[in-house]
mmCIF file of C-alpha atoms and ligand atoms in Angstrom:
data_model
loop_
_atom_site.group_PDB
_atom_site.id
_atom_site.type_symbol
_atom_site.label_atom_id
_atom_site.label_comp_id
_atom_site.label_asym_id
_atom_site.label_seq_id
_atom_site.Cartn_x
_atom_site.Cartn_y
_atom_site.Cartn_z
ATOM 1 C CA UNK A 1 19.726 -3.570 170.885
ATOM 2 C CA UNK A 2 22.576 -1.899 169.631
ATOM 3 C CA UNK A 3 24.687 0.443 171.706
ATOM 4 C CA UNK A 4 23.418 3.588 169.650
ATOM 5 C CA UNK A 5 19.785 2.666 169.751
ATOM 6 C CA UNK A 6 20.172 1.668 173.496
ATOM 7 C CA UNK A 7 21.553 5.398 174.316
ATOM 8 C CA UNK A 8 18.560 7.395 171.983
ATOM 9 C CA UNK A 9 15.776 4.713 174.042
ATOM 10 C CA UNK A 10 17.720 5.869 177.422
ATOM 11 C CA UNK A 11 17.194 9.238 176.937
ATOM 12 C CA UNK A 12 15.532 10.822 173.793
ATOM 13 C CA UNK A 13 12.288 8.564 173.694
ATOM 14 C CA UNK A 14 9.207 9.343 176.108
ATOM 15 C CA UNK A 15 6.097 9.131 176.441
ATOM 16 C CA UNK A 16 4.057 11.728 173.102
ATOM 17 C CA UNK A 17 1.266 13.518 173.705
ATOM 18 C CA UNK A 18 0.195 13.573 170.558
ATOM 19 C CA UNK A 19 -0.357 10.586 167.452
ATOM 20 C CA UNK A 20 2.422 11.023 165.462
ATOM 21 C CA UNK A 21 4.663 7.979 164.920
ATOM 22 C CA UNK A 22 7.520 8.573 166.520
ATOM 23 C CA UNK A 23 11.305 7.285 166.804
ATOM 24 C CA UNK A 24 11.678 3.984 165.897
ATOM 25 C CA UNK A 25 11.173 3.873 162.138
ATOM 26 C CA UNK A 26 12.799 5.420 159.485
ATOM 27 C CA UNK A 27 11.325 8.435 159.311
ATOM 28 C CA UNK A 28 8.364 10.267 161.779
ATOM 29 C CA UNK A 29 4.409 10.369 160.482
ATOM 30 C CA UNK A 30 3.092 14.094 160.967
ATOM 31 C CA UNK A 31 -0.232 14.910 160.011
ATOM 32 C CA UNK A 32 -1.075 18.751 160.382
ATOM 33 C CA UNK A 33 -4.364 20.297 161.038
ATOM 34 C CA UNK A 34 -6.712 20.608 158.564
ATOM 35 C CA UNK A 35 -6.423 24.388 157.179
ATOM 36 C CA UNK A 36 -3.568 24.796 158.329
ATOM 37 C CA UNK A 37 0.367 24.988 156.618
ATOM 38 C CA UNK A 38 3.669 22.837 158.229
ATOM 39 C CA UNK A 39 6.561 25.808 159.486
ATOM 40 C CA UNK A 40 9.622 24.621 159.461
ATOM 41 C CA UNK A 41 12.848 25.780 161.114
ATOM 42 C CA UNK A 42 16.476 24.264 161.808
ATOM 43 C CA UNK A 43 19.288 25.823 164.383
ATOM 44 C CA UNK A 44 22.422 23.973 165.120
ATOM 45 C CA UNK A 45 24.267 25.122 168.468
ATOM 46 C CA UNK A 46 28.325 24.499 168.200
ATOM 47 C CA UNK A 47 30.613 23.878 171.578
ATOM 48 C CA UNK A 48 32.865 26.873 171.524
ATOM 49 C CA UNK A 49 30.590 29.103 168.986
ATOM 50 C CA UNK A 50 27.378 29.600 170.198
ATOM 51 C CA UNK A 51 27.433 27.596 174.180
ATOM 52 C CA UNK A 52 30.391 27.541 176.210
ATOM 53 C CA UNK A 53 32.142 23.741 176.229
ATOM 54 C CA UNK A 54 31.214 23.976 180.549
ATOM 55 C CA UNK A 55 27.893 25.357 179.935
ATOM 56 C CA UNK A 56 25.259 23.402 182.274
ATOM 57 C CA UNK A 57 24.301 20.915 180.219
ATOM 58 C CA UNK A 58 20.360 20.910 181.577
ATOM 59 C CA UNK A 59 20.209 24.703 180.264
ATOM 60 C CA UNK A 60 21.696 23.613 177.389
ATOM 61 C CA UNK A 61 19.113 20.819 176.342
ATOM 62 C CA UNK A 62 16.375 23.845 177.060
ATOM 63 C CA UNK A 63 18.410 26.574 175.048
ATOM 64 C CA UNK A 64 18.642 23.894 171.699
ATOM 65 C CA UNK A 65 14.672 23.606 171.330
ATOM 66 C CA UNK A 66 13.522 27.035 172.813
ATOM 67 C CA UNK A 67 15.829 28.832 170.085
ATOM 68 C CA UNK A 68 13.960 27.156 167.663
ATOM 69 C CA UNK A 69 10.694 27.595 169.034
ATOM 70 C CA UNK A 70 11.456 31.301 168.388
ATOM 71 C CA UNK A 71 11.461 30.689 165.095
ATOM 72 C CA UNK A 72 8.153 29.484 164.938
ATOM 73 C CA UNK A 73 6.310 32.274 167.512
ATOM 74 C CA UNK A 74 9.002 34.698 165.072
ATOM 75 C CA UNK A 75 6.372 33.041 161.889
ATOM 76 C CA UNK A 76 3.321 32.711 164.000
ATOM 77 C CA UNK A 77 2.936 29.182 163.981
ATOM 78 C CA UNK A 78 1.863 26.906 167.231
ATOM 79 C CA UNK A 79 5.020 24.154 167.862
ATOM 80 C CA UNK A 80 3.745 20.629 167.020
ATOM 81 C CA UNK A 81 6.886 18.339 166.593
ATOM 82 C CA UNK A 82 10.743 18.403 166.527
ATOM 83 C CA UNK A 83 13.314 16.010 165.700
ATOM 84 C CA UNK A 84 16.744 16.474 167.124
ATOM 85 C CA UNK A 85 19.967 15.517 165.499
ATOM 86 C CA UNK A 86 23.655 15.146 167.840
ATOM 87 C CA UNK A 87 27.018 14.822 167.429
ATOM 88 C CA UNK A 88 28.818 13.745 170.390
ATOM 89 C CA UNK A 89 32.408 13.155 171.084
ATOM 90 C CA UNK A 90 31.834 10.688 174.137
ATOM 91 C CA UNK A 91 28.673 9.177 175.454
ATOM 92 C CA UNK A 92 28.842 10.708 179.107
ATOM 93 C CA UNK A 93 25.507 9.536 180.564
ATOM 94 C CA UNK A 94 25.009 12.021 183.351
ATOM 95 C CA UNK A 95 25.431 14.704 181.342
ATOM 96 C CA UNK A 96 23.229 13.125 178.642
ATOM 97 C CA UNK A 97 20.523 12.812 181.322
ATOM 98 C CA UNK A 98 20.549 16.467 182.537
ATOM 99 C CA UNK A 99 20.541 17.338 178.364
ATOM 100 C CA UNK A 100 17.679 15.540 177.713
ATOM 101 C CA UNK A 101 15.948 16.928 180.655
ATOM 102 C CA UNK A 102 16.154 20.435 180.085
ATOM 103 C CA UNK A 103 15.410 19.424 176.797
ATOM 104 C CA UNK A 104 11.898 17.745 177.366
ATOM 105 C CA UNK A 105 11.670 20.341 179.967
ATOM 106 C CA UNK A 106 10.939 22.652 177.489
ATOM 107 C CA UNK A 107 9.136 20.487 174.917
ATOM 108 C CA UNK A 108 6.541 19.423 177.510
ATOM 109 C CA UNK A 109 6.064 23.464 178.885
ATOM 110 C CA UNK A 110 5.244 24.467 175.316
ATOM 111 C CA UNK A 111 3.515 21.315 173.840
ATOM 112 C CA UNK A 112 6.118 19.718 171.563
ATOM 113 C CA UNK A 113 7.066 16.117 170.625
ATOM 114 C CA UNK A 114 10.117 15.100 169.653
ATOM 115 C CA UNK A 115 9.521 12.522 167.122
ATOM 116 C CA UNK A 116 13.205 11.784 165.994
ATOM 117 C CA UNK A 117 16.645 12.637 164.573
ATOM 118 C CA UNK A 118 19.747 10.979 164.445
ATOM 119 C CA UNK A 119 22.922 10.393 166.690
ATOM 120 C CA UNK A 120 26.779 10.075 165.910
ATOM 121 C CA UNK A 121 30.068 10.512 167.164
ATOM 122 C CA UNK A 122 31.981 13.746 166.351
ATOM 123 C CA UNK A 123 32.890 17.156 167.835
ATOM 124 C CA UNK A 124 29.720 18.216 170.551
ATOM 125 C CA UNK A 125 27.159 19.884 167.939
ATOM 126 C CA UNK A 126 23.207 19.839 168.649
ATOM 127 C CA UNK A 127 20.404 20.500 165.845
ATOM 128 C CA UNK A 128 17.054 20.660 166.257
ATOM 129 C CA UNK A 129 14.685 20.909 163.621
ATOM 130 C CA UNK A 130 11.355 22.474 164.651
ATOM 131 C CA UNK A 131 7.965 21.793 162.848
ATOM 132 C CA UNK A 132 4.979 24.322 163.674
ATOM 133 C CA UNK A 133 1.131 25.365 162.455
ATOM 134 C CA UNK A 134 -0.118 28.039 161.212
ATOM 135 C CA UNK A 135 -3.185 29.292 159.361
ATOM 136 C CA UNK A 136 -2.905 28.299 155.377
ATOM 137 C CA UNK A 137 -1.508 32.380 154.285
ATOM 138 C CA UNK A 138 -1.713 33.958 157.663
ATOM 139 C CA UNK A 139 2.235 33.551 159.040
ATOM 140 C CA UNK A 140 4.204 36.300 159.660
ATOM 141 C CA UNK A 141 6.458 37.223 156.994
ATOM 142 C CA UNK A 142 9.385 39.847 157.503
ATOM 143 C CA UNK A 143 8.152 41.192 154.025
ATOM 144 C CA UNK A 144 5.044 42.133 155.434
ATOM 145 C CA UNK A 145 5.698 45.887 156.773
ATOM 146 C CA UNK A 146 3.474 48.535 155.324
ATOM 147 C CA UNK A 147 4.425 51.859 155.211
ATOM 148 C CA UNK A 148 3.417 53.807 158.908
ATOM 149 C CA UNK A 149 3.793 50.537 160.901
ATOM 150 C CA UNK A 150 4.524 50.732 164.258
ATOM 151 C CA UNK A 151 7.755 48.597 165.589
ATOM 152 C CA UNK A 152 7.138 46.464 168.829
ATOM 153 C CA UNK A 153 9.650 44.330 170.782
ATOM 154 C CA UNK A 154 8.618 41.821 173.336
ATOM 155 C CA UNK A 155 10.641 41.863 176.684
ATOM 156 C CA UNK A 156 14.013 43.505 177.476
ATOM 157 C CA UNK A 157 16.478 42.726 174.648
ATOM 158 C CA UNK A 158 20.443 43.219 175.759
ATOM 159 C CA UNK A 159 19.503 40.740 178.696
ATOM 160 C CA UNK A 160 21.300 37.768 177.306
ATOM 161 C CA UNK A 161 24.361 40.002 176.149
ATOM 162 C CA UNK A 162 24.865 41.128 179.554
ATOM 163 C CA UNK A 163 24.866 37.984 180.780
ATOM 164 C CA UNK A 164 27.425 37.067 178.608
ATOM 165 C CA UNK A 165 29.665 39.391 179.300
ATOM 166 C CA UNK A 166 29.448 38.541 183.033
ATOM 167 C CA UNK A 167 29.674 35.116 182.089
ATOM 168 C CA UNK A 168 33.341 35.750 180.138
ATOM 169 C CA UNK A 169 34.192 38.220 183.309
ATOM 170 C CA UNK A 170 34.153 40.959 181.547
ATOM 171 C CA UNK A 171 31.696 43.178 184.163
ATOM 172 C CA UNK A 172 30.267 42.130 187.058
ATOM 173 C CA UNK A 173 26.472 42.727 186.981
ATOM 174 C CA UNK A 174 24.436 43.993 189.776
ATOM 175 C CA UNK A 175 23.777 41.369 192.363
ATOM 176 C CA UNK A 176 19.934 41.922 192.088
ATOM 177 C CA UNK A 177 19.543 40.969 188.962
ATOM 178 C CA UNK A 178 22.881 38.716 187.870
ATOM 179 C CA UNK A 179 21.346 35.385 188.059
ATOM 180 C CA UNK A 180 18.249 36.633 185.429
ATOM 181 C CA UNK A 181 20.268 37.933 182.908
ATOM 182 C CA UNK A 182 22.944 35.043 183.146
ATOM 183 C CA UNK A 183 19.570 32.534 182.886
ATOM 184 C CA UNK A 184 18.616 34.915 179.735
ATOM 185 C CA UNK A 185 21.226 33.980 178.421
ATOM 186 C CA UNK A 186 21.299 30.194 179.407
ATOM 187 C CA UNK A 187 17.765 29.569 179.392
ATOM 188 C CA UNK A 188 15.731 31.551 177.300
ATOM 189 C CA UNK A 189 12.270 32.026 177.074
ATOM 190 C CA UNK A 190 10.709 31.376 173.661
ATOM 191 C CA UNK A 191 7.519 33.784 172.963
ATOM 192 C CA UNK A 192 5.433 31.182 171.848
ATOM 193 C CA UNK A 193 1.914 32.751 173.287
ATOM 194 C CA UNK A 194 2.819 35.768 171.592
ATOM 195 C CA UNK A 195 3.504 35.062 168.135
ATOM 196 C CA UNK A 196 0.435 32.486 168.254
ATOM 197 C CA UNK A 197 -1.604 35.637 169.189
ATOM 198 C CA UNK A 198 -0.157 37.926 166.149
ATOM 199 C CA UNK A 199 -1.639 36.639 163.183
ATOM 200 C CA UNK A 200 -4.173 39.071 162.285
ATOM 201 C CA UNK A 201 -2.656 42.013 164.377
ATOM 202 C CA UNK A 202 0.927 42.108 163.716
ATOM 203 C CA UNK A 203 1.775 42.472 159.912
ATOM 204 C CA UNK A 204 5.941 41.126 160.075
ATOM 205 C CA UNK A 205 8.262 39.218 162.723
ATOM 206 C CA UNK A 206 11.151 37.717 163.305
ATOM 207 C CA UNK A 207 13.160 37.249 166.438
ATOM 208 C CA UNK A 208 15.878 38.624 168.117
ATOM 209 C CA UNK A 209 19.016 36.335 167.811
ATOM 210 C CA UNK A 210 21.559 38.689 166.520
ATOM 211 C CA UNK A 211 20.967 41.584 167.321
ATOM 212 C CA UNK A 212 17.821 44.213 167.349
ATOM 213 C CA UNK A 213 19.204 46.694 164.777
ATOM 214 C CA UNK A 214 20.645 43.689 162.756
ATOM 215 C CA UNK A 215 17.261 41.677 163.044
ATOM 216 C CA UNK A 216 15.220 44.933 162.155
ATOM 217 C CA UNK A 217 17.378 45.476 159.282
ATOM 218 C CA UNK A 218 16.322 41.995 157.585
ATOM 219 C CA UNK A 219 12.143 43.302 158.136
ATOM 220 C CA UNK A 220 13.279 47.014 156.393
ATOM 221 C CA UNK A 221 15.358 44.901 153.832
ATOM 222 C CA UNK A 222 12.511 42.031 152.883
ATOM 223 C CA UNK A 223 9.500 44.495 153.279
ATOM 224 C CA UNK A 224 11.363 47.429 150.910
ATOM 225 C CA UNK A 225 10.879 50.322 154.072
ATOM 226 C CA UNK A 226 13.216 52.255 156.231
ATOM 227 C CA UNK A 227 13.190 51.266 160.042
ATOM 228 C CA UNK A 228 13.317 54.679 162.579
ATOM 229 C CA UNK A 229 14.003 53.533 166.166
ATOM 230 C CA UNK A 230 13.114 56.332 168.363
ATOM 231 C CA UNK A 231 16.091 56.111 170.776
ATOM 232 C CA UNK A 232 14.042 57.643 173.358
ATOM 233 C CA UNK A 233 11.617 54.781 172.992
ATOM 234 C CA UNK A 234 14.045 51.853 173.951
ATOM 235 C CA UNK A 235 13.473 50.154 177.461
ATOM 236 C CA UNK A 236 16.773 51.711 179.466
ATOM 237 C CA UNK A 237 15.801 51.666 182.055
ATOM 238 C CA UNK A 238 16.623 47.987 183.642
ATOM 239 C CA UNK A 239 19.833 48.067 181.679
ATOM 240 C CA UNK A 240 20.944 50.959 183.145
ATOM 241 C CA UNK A 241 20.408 49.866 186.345
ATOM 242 C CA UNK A 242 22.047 46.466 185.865
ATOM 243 C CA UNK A 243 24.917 47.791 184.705
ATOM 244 C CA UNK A 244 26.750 51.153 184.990
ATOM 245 C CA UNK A 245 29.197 50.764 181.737
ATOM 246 C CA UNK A 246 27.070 53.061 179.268
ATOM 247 C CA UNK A 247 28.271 52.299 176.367
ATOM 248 C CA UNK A 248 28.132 48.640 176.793
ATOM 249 C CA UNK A 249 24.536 48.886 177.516
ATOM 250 C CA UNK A 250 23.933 50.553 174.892
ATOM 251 C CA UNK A 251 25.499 47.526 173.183
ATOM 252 C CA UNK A 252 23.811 44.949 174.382
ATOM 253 C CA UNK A 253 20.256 46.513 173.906
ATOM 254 C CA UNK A 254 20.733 47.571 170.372
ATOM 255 C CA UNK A 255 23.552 45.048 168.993
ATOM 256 C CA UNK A 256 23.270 42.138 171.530
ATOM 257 C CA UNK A 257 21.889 38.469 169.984
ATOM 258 C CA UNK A 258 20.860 35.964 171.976
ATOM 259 C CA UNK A 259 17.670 37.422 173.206
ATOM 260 C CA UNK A 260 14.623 35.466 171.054
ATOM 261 C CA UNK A 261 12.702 38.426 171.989
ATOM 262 C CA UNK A 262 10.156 39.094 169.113
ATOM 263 C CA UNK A 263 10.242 42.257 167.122
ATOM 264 C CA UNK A 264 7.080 43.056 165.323
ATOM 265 C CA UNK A 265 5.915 45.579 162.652
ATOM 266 C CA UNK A 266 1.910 45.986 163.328
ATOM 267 C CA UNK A 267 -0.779 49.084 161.748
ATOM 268 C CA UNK A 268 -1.289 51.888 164.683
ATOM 269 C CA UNK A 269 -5.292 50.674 164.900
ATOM 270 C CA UNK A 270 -3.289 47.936 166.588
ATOM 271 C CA UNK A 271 -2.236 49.611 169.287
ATOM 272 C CA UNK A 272 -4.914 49.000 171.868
ATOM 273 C CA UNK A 273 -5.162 45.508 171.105
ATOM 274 C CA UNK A 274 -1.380 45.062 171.570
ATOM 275 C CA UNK A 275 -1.276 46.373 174.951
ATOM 276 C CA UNK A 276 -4.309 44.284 176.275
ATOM 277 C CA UNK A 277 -2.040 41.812 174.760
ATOM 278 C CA UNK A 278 0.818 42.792 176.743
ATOM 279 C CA UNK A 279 -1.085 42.226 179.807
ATOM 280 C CA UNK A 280 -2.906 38.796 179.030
ATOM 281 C CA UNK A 281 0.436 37.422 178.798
ATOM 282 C CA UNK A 282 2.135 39.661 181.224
ATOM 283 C CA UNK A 283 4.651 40.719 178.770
ATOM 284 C CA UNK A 284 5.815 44.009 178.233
ATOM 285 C CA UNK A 285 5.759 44.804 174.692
ATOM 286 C CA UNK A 286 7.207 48.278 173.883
ATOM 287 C CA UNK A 287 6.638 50.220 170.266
ATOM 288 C CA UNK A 288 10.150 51.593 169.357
ATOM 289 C CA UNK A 289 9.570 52.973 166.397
ATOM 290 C CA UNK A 290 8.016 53.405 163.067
ATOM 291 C CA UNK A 291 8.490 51.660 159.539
ATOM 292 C CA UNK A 292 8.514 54.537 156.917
ATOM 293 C CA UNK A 293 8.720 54.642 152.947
ATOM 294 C CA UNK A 294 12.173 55.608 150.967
ATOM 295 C CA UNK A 295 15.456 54.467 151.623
ATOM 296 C CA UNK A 296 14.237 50.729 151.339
ATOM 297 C CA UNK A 297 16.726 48.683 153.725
ATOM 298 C CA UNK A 298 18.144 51.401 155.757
ATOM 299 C CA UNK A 299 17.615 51.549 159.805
ATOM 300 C CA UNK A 300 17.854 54.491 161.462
ATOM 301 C CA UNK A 301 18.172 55.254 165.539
ATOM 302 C CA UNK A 302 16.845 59.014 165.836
ATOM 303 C CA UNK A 303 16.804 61.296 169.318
ATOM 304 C CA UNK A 304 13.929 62.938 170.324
ATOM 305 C CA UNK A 305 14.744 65.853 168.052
ATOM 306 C CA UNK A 306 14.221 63.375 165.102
ATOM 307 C CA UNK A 307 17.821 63.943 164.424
ATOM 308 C CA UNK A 308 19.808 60.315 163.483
ATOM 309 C CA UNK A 309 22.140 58.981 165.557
ATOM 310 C CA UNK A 310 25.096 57.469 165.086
ATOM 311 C CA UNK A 311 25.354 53.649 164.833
ATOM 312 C CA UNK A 312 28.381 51.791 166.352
ATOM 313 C CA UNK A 313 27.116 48.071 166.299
ATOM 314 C CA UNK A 314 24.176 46.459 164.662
ATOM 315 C CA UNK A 315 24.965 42.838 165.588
ATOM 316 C CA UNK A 316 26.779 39.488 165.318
ATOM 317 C CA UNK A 317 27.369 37.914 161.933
ATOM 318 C CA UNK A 318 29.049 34.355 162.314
ATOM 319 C CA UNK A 319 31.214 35.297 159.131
ATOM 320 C CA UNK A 320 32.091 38.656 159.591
HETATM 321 P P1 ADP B 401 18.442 5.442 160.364
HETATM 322 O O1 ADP B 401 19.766 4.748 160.321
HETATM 323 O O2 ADP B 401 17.338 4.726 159.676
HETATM 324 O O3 ADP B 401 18.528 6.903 160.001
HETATM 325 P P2 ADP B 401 18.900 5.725 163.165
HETATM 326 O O4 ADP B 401 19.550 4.468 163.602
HETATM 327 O O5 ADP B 401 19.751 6.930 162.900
HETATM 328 O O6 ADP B 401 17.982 5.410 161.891
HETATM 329 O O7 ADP B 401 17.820 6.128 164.238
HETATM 330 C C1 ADP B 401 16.878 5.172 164.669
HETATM 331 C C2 ADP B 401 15.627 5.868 165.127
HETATM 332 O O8 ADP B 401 15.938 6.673 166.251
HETATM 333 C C3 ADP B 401 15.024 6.813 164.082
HETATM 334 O O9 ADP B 401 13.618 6.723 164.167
HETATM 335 C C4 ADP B 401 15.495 8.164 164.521
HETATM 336 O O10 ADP B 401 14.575 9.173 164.161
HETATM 337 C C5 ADP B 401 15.593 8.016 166.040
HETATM 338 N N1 ADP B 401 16.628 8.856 166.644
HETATM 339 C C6 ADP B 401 17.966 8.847 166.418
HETATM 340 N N2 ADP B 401 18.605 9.754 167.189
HETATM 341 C C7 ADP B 401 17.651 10.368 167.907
HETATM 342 C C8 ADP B 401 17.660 11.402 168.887
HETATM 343 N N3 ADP B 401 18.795 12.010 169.280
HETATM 344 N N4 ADP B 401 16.476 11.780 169.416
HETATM 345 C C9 ADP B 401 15.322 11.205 169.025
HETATM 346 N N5 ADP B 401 15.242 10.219 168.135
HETATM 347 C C10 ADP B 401 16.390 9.806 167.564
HETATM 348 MG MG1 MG B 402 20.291 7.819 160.993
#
């Protein structure tokens, strides 16, 4: 067996749950559900861009496939299969080992197989390509807003941003709750249950990754409506008592990426089902604001006079 093949059999095959062919050949065999339509979503993590060169490599194999399982609860689609494509610029077993575990750490916790990808030398890059179900018309497009929506996020976005700026030392977080926002960051929760529950009830998603205004901006922009966040409406609360630096929780909540919270636009006859929701999964999901008609594109953060506030940051733009 060749030295390549030898380190993907090490540690990127195991045992599938399901019958799809998988590594060995050259390509997988995927055969969706009856009824229902493939969604499919890359992300490609960079050392020194989106992970830290020292970052723990076991968080890091969970981080590569739950960002992209985001993508799919983002779509409402149930995660079937994933393929997973590295660059490396050394083979360093151990930390392979503690990659790949985090990694099918996650895929077995949410029901994937990984079914292939390929491997090569070069600077440390991980891709993951994700493959998901969904009804045949029923995923959740961002153009899907209708005027009067209410807007829902899942969780506490700003978590992960936090966290990062701990991580780079530039605040120290509150003991109590320093190890959950630094694993927010690391190890990230995708809201799989969740966006396999909106279909039907929530009429647009997409998740969190750079930033909630940002993020919210591409639903106003694809579904031709102005976003109003009622400031007053945000969770503050465990923010503010995380971290004492106003402003820069006021960052992280409304700017920060990294979150792969979902943000949802859903009718108000929704709104009893959502929070029945909310406890079935023991999620909090909070309604922030309102998608209106005019000024197709715009976001707005108002105070609880209605009057707009200011907006300093919206979010991270690799390019920018
Ligand atoms: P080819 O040259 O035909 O593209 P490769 O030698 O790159 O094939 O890969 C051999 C097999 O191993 C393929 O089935 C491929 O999908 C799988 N594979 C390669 N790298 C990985 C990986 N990191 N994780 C899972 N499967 C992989
Ligand atoms: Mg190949």
């Amino acid at each position: 067996m060749s030295p390549e093949f030898e380190l993907i059999r090490r540690h990127f095959i195991r045992p599938m749950r399901g019958d799809a062919l998988g590594p060995g050949d050259d390509c997988a065999l995927v055969a969706p559900s009856p009824g229902c339509e493939l969604a499919v979503t890359s992300d490609m993590l960079v050392s020194g861009t989106h992970f830290l060169p020292d970052t723990d490599p076991r968080r890091l194999g969970w981080k590569t496939l739950a960002v992209n399982l985001s993508d799919l609860a983002a779509m409402g689609a149930t995660p079937r299969w994933v393929t997973l494509a590295l660059s490396l610029p050394q083979v360093d077993d151990a930390w392979l080992a503690a990659l790949s575990d985090g990694f099918f750490e996650c895929a077995y916790i949410y029901g994937v197989d990984l079914i292939g990808g390929d491997t090569t030398r070069g600077p440390l890059t991980l891709c993951v390509t994700a493959f998901g179900e969904v009804a045949a018309g029923k995923a959740l497009r961002r153009s899907g807003a209708q005027d009067g929506d209410d807007i829902w996020v899942s969780g506490q976005p700003g978590r992960a941003a936090l966290g990062l700026a701990d991580v780079l030392g530039r605040l120290r977080l509150k003991d109590a709750c320093r190890d959950d926002y630094i694993a927010a960051l690391e190890k990230p929760l995708p809201r799989v249950a969740l966006g396999c529950a909106l279909p039907g009830v929530a009429s647009a998603a997409i998740d969190v990754s750079d930033g909630l205004l940002a993020d919210l901006g591409h639903v106003a922009a694809a579904s031709d409506l102005h976003a109003v966040v009622e400031d007053a409406a945000l969770p503050w609360p465990a923010l503010r008592a995380a971290c004492d630096d106003e402003a820069t929780v006021r960052r992280a909540l409304l700017a920060g990426g990294d979150d792969y919270e979902v943000l949802f636009c859903a009718p108000r006859r929704a709104h009893d089902a959502l929070r029945q929701l909310s406890e079935s999964l023991s999620l909090p999901l909070n309604r922030i604001g309102a998608m209106c008609a005019g000024r197709a594109g715009d976001v707005s953060l108002i105070d609880a006079q209605g009057c707009e506030l200011p907006i300093a940051h919206r979010g991270y733009d690799h390019f920018s």
